[in-house]
Short mmCIF file of C-alpha atoms in Angstrom, two decimals:
data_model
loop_
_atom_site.label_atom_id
_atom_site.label_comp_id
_atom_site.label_asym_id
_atom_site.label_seq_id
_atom_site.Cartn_x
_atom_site.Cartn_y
_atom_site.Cartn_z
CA UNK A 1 -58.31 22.14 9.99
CA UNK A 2 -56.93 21.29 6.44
CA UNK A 3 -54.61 18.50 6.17
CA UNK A 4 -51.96 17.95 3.08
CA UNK A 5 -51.26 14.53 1.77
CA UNK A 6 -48.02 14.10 0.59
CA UNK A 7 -48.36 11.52 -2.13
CA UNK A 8 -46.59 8.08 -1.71
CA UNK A 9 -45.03 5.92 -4.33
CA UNK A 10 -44.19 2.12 -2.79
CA UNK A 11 -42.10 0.09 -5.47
CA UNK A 12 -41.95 -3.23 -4.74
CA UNK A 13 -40.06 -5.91 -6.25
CA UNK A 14 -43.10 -6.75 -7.90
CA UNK A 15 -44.01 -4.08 -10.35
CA UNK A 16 -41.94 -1.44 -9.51
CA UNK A 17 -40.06 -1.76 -12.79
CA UNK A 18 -42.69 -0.27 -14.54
CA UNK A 19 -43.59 2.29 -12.28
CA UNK A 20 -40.44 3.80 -12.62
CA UNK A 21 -40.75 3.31 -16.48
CA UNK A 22 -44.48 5.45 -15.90
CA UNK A 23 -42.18 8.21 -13.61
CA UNK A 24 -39.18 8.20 -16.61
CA UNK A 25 -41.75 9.61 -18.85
CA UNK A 26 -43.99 11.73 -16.38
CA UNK A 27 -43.88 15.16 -17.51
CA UNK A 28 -42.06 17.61 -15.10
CA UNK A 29 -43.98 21.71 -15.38
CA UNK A 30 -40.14 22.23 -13.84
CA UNK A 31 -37.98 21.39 -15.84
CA UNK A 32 -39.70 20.93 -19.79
CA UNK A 33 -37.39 19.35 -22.17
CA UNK A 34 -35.48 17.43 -19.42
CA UNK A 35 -32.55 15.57 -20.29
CA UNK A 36 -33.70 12.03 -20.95
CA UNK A 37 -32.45 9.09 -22.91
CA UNK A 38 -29.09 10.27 -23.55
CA UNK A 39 -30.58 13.09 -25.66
CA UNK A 40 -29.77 16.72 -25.99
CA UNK A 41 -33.43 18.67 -26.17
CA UNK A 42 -34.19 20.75 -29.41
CA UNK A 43 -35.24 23.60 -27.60
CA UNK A 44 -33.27 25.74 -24.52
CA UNK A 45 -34.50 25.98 -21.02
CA UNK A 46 -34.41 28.80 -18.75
CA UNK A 47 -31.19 29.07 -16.62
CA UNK A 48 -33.21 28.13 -13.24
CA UNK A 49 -35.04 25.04 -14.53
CA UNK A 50 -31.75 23.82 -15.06
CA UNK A 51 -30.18 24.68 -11.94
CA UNK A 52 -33.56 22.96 -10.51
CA UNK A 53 -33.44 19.84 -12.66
CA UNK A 54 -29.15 19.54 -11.96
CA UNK A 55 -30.41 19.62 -8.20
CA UNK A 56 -32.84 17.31 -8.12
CA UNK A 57 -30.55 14.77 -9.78
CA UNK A 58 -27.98 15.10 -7.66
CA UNK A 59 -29.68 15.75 -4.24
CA UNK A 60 -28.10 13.58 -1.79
CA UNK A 61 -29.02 10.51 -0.20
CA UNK A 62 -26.47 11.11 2.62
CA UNK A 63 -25.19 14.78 4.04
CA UNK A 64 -21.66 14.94 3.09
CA UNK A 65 -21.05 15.70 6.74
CA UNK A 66 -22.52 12.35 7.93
CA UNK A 67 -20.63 10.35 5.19
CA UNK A 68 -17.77 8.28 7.39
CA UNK A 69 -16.89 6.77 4.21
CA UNK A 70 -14.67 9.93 2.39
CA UNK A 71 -11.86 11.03 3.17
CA UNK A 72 -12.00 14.12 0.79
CA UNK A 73 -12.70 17.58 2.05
CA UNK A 74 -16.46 18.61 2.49
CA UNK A 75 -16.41 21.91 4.20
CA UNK A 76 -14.22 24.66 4.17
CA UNK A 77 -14.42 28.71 5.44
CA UNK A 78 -16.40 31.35 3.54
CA UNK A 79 -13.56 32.93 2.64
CA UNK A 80 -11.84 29.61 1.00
CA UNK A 81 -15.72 28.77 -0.94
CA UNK A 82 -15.52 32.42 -2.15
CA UNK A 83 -11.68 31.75 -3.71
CA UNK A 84 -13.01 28.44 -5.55
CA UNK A 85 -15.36 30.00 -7.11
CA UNK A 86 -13.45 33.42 -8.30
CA UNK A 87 -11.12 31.22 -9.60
CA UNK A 88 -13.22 28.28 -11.52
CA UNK A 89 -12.64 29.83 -14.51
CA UNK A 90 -9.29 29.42 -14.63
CA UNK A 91 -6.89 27.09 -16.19
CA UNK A 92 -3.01 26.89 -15.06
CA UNK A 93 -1.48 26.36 -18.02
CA UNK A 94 -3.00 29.27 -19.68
CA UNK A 95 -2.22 32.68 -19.66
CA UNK A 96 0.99 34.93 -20.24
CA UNK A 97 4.06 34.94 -18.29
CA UNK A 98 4.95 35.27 -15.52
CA UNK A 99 1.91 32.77 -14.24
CA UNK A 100 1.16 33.65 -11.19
CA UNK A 101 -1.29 30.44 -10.64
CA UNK A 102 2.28 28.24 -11.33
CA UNK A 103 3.93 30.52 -8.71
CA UNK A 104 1.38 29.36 -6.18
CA UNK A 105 1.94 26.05 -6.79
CA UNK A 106 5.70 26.21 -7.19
CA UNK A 107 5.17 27.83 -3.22
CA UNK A 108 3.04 24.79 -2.32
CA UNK A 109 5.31 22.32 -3.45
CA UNK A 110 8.18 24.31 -1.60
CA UNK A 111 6.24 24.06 1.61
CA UNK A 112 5.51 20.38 1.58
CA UNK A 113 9.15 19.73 0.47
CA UNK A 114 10.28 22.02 3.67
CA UNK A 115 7.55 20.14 5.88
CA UNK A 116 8.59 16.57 4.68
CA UNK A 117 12.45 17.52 4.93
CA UNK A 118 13.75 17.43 1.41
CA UNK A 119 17.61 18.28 2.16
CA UNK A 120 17.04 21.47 -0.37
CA UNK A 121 13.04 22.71 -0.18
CA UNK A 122 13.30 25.10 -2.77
CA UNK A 123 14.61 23.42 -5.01
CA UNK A 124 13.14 19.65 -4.24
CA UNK A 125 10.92 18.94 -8.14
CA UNK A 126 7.57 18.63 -7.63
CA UNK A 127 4.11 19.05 -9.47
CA UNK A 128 0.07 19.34 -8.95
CA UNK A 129 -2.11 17.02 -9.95
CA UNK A 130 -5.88 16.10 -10.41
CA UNK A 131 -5.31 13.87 -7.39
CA UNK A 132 -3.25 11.28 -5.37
CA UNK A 133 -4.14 8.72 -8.05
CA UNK A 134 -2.49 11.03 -10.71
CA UNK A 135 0.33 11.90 -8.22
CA UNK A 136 1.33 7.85 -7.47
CA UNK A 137 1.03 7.42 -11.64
CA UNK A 138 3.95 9.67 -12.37
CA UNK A 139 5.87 8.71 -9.19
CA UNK A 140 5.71 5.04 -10.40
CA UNK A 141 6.83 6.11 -14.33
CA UNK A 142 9.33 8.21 -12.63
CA UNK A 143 10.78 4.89 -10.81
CA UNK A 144 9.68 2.48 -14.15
CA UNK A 145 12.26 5.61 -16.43
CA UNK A 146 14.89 5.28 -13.90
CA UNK A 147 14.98 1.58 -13.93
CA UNK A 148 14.99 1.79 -17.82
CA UNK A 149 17.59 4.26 -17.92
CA UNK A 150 19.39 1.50 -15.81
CA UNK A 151 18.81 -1.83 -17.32
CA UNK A 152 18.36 -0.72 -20.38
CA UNK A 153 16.06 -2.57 -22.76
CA UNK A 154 17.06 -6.31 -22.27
CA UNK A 155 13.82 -7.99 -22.00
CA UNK A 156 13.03 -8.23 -18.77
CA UNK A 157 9.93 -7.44 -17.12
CA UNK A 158 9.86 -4.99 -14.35
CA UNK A 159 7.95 -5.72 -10.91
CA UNK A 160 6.96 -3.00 -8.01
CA UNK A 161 7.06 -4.59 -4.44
CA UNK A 162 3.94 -3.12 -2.09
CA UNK A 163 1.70 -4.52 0.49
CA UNK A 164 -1.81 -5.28 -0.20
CA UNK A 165 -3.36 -2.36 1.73
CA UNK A 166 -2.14 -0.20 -1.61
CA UNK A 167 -4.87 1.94 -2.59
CA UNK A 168 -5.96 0.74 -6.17
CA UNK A 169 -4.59 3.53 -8.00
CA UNK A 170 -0.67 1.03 -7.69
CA UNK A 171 -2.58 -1.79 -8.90
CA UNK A 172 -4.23 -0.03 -12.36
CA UNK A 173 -0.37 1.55 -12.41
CA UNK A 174 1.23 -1.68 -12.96
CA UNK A 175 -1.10 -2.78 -15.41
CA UNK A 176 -1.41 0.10 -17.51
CA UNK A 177 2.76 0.09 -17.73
CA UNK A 178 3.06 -3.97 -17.94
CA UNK A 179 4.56 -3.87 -14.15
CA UNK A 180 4.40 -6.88 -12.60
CA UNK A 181 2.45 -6.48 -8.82
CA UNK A 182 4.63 -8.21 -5.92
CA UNK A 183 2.18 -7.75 -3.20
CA UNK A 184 3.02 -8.54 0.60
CA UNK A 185 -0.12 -10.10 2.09
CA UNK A 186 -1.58 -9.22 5.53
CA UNK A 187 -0.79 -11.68 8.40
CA UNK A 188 -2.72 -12.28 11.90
CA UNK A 189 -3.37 -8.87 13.37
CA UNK A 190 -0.35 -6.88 11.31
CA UNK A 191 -2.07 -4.83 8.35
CA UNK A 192 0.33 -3.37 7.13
CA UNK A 193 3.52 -4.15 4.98
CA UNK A 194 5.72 -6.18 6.39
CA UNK A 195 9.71 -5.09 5.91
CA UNK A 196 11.48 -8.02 5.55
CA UNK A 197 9.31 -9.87 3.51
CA UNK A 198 9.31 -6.39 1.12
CA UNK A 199 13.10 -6.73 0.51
CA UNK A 200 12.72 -10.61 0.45
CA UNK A 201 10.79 -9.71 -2.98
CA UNK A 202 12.94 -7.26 -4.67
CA UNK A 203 15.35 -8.42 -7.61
CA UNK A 204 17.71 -6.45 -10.02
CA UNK A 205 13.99 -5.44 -12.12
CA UNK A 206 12.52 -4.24 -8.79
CA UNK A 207 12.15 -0.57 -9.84
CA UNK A 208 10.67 0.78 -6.46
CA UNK A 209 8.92 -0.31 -3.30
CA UNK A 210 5.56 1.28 -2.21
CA UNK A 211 5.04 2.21 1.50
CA UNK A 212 1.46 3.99 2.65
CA UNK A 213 1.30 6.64 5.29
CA UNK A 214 -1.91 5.89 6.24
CA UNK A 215 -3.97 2.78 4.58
CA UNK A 216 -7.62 3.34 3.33
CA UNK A 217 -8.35 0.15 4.90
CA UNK A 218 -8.27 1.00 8.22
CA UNK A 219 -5.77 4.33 8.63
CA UNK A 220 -2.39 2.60 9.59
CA UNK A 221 0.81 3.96 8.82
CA UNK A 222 3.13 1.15 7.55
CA UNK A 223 6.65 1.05 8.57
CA UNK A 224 8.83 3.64 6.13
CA UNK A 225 11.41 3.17 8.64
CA UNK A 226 11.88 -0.40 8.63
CA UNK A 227 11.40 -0.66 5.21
CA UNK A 228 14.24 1.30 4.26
CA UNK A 229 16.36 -0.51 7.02
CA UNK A 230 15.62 -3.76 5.17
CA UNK A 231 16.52 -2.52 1.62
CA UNK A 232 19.49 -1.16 3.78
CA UNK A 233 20.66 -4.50 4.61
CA UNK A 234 19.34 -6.36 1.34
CA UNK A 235 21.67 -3.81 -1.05
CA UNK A 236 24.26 -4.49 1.35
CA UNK A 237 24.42 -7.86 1.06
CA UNK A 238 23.69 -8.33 -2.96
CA UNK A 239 24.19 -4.87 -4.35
CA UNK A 240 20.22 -4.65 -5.57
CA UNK A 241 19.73 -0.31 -4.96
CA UNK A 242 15.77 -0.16 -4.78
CA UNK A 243 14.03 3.17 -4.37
CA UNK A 244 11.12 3.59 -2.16
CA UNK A 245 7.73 6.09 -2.40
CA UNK A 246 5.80 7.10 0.32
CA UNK A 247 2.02 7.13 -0.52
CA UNK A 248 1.29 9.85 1.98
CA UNK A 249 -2.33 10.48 0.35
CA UNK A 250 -3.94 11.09 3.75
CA UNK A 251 -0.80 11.07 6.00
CA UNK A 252 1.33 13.13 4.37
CA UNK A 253 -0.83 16.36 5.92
CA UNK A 254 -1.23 14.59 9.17
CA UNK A 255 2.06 12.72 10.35
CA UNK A 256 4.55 16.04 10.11
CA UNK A 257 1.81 17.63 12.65
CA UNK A 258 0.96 15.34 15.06
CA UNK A 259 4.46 12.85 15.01
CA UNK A 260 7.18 15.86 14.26
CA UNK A 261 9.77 13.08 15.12
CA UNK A 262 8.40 9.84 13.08
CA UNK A 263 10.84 9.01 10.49
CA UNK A 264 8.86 8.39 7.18
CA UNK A 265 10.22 10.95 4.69
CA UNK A 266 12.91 12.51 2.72
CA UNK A 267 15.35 12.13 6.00
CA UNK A 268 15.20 8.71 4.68
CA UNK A 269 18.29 8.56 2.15
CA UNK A 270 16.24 6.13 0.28
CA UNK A 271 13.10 7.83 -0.10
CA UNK A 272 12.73 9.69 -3.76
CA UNK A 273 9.17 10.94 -3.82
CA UNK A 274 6.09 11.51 -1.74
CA UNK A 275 2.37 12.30 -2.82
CA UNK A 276 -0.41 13.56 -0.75
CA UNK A 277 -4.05 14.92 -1.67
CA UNK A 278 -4.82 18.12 -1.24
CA UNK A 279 -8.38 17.30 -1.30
CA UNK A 280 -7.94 15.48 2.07
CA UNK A 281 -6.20 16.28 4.79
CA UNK A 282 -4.71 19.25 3.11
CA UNK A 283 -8.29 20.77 3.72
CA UNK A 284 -9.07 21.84 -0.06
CA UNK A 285 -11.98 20.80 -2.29
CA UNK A 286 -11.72 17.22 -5.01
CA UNK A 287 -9.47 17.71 -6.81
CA UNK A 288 -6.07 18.12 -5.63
CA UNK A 289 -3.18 16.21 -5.06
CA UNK A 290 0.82 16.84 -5.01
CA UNK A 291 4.22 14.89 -5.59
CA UNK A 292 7.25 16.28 -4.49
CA UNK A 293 10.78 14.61 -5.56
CA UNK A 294 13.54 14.41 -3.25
CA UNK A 295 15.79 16.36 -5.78
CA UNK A 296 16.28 16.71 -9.53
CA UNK A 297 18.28 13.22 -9.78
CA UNK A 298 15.05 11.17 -9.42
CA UNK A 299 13.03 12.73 -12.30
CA UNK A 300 14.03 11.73 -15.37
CA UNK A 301 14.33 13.68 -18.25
CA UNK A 302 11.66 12.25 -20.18
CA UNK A 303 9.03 12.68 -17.98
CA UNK A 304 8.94 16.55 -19.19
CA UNK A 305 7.42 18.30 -21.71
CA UNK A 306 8.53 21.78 -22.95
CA UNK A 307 5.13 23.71 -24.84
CA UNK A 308 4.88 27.04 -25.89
CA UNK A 309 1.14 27.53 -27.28
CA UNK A 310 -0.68 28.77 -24.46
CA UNK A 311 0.54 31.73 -24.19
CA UNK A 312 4.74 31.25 -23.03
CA UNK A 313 7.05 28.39 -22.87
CA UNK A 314 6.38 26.09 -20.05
CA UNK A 315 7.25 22.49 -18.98
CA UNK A 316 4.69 20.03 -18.53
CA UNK A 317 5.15 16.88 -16.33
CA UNK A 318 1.52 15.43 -15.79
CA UNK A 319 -0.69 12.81 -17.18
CA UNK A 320 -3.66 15.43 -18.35
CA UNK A 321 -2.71 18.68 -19.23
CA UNK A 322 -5.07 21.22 -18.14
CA UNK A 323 -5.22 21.88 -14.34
CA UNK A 324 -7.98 24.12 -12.44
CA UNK A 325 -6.02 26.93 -10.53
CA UNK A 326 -9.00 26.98 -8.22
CA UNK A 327 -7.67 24.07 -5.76
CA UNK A 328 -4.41 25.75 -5.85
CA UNK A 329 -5.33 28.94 -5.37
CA UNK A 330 -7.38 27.56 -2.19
CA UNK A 331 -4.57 25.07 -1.37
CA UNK A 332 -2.54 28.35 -0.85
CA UNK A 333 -5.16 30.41 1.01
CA UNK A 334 -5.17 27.32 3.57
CA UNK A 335 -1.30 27.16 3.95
CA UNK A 336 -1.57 31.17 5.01
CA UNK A 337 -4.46 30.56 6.81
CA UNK A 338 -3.53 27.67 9.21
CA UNK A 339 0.14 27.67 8.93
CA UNK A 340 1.57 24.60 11.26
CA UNK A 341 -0.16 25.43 14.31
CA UNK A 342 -4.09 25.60 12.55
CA UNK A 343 -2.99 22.43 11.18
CA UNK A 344 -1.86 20.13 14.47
CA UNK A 345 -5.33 21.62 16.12
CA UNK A 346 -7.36 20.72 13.48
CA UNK A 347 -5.79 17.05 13.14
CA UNK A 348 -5.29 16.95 16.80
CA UNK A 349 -8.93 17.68 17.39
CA UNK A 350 -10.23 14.91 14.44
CA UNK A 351 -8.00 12.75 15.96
CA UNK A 352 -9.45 13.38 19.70
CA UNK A 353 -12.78 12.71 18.23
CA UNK A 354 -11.42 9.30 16.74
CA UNK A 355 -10.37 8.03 19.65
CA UNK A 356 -13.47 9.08 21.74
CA UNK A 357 -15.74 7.28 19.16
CA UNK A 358 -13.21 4.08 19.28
CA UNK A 359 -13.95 4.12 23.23
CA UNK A 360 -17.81 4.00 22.90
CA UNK A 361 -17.50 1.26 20.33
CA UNK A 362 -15.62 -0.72 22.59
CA UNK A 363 -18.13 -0.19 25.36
CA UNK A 364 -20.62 -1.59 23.25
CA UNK A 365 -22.17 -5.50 23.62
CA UNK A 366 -21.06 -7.31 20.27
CA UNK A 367 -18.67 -4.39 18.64
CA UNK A 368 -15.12 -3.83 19.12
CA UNK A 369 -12.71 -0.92 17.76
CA UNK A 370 -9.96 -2.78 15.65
CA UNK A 371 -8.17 0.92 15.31
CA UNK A 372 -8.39 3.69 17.25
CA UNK A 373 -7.30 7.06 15.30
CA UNK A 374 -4.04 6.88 16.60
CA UNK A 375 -2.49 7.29 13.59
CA UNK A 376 -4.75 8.41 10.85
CA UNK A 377 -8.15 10.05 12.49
CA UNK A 378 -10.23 6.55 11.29
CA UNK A 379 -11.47 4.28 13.47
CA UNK A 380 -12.16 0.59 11.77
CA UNK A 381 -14.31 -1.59 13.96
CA UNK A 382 -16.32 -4.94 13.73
CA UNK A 383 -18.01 -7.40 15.63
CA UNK A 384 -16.66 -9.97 18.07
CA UNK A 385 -16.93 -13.42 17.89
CA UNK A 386 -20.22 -14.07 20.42
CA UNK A 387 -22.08 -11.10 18.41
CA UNK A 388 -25.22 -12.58 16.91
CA UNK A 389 -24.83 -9.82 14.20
CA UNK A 390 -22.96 -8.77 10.87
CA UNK A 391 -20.65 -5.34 11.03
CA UNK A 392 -22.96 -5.11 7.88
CA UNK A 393 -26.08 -5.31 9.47
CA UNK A 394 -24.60 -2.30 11.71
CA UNK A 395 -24.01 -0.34 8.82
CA UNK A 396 -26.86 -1.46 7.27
CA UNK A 397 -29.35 0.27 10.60
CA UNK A 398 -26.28 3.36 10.50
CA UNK A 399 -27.38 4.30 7.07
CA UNK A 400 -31.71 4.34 8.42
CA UNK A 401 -30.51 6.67 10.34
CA UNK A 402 -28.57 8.75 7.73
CA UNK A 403 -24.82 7.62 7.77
CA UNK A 404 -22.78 6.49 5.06
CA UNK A 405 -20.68 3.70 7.10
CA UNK A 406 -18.48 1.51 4.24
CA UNK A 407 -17.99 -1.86 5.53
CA UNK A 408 -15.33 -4.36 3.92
CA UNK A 409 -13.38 -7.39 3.64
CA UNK A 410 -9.52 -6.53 4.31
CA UNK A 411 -6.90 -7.77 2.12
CA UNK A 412 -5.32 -10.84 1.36
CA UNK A 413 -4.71 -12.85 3.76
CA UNK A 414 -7.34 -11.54 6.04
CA UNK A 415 -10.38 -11.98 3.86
CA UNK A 416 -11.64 -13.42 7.07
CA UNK A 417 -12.07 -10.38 8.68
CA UNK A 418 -14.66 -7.42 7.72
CA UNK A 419 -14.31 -4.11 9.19
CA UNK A 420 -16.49 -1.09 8.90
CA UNK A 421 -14.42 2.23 8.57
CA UNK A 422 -15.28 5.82 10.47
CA UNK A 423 -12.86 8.40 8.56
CA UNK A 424 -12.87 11.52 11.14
CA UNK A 425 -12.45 14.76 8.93
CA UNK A 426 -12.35 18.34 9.68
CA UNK A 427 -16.37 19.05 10.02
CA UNK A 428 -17.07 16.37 12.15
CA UNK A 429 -18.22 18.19 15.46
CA UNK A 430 -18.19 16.24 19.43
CA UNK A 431 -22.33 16.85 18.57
CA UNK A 432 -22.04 14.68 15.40
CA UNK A 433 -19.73 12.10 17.60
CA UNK A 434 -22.20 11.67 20.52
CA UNK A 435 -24.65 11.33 17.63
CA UNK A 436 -23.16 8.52 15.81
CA UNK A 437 -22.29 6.76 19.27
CA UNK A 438 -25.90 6.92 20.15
CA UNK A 439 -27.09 6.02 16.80
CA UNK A 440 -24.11 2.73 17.29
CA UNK A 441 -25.67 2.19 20.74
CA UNK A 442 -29.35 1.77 19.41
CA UNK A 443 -28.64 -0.06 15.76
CA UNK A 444 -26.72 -2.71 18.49
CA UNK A 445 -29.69 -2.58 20.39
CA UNK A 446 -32.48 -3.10 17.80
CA UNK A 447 -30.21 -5.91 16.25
CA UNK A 448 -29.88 -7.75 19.70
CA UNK A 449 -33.50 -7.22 19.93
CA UNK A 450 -34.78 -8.48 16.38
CA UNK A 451 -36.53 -5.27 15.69
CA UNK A 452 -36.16 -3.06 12.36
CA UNK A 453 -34.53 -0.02 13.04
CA UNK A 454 -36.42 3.44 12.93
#
């Protein structure tokens, strides 16, 4: 009997530098004139070497269904694969009129102003973008024109009022546009935003307040509600009118589903705009996102742009300018496909799966769930106090066994407390739960135990 030997290569901290110098220059029969040194090769290669090199680079250390990191979309039907890629090639703002890639959108946008309650859906303003990031950019210039328009130019330096769960897209907002950053900070065992202490901040040169519909921390709604009740009370009392946007990245395609009657968005008077991603729980491929305004009043003027080179006049309201009509094409197909009811299963059943998971980490020596999917589907957990472990040494034996588990310090004032994060998505099966529960079960045990895990 024959036996192959697969060769071996052991870096070590000791020489391993240079064997990866020897390997950098190691000529690959594959893939001749390989991209190397930030050089474009003299000479073509054929269209499969390249497919093969592309591959190799990017082969995966983790299978995007075992990542518990991302909350972006990593599997969708045949039918919605086939649509991205018949529609790659194409660009919405080019083309002749009428364009029917804008229509599609211009539906979209209808359909999350109808699902979020705008008080007139098809006409509520609204626009696709590259992503939630993009999306929360305008809706902050949007507030930062308004407040302009308002105060005029006197000198004084505007401020945004969120909590420090903000993704860090608000953060690189205000200092792009020379906003100043009020930032509530966590306290004890609330992570979210705290209402009064939000409308404590504002001031005449407030020009919005951010509220999340699900944090990246650890998937909590904060408190639109309250929020709004506080800047009720505050304008009330000294006349300062402060908008408020709901970063609904995540929840914005999970809330209207599974909480019909939570009050969060545009049957809040004071609510303007809302963004979500269509790339996460709207179930389409990176990248998508949307921001829908509560009604032509809160978009100013100046944040369009009339052009009439690519074919027929159009307006133009984003940061970048060309947009794939793949995502919206697919963001569409999903919208027929699902329709309200395919939705609620879907984040009905990731949420069924988040809470299952949150049980078995409780029932485990030395871990304990500090959210349970009850809002978002994530599930953030870490170690109690008599654990003689790290939640990063748990994600640490997680990832032996293939996961990608992110674990973190929270916020400000909770820098105390690290938490690793589980973000239940669409592809995430009950096999794939009693996996990573076992997997849980037997990292705890080999780190109670002292011994390396498999």
């Amino acid at each position: 009997m024959s036996t192959s030997v697969v060769p071996v290569f052991l870096c070590s901290c000791v020489g391993g530098t240079a064997v990866l110098d020897r390997l950098s220059s190691f000529p690959s029969a594959a893939a001749p004139g390989e991209l190397s040194g930030g050089r474009l090769a003299k000479e073509p290669m054929s269209a499969a070497e390249a497919g093969r090199a592309v591959r190799d680079e990017l082969r995966p250390d983790v299978d995007p269904q075992l990542n518990m990191a991302t909350f972006i979309t990593t599997w969708m039907e045949p039918e919605a694969d086939a649509l991205m890629a018949e529609y790659a090639n194409r660009n919405t703002v080019d083309g002749v009129k009428p364009l029917r890639t804008t229509e599609l959108s211009r539906r979209c946008i209808a359909a999350l102003a109808d699902l979020w309650h705008a008080p007139d859906a098809d006409a509520a303003p609204g626009v696709a973008t590259g992503g939630s990031s993009e999306a929360c950019m305008l809706a902050g210039l949007a507030m930062l024109m308004q407040w302009r328009a308002r105060h005029g130019t006197r000198g004084a330096r505007p401020n945004l009022v969120m909590g420090t769960a903000v993704h860090v897209c608000w953060t690189k907002f205000c200092a792009y546009w020379g906003v100043e950053a009020r930032k509530v900070p966590l306290e004890g065992d609330r992570f979210v935003i705290d209402p009064q202490a939000a409308a404590d901040l504002c001031d005449e040169n407030t020009i919005g307040v951010i509220t999340v519909l699900g944090t990246t921390f650890d998937g909590a709604y904060e408190p639109v509600r309250e929020v709004c009740e506080a800047l009720d009370v505050r304008e009330e009392r000294d006349g300062i009118a402060v908008p408020v946007h709901v970063d609904a990245a995540s929840g914005g395609m999970v809330a209207p589903f599974l909480e019909p009657q939570l009050l969060w968005d545009f049957r809040l008077p004071r609510v303007m705009s809302i963004n979500t991603s269509g790339h996460k729980y709207g179930l389409v491929y990176p990248g998508l996102g949307w921001l829908v305004w509560r009604d032509a009043a809160a978009v100013p003027a100046a944040l369009g742009f009339e052009v009439d080179y690519t074919g027929g006049a159009m307006a133009s309201q984003t940061l970048t300018f060309t947009q794939p009509a793949a995502q919206i094409a697919v963001q569409y197909y999903q919208f027929l496909r699902l329709g309200q009811e395919g939705y609620r299963e879907i984040m009905q059943h990731c949420r069924d799966l988040a809470g299952l998971l949150a049980d078995g980490i409780d029932e485990l020596d030395g871990l304990r769930a500090v959210t349970r999917g009850t809002q978002l589907p994530v599930v953030a957990f870490t170690t109690r106090d008599d654990a003689p472990f790290t939640v990063a040494e748990v994600t640490d034996q997680l990832s032996r066994r293939g996961w990608l588990v992110p674990a973190y310090t929270l916020p400000p004032n909770r820098t105390d407390l690290t938490v690793a994060r589980l973000v239940i998505r669409r592809d995430f099966s009950p096999a794939l739960a009693r996996r990573l529960t076992a997997d849980l079960a037997d990292a705890v045990t080999a780190l109670r135990g002292g011994r390396p895990g498999r």
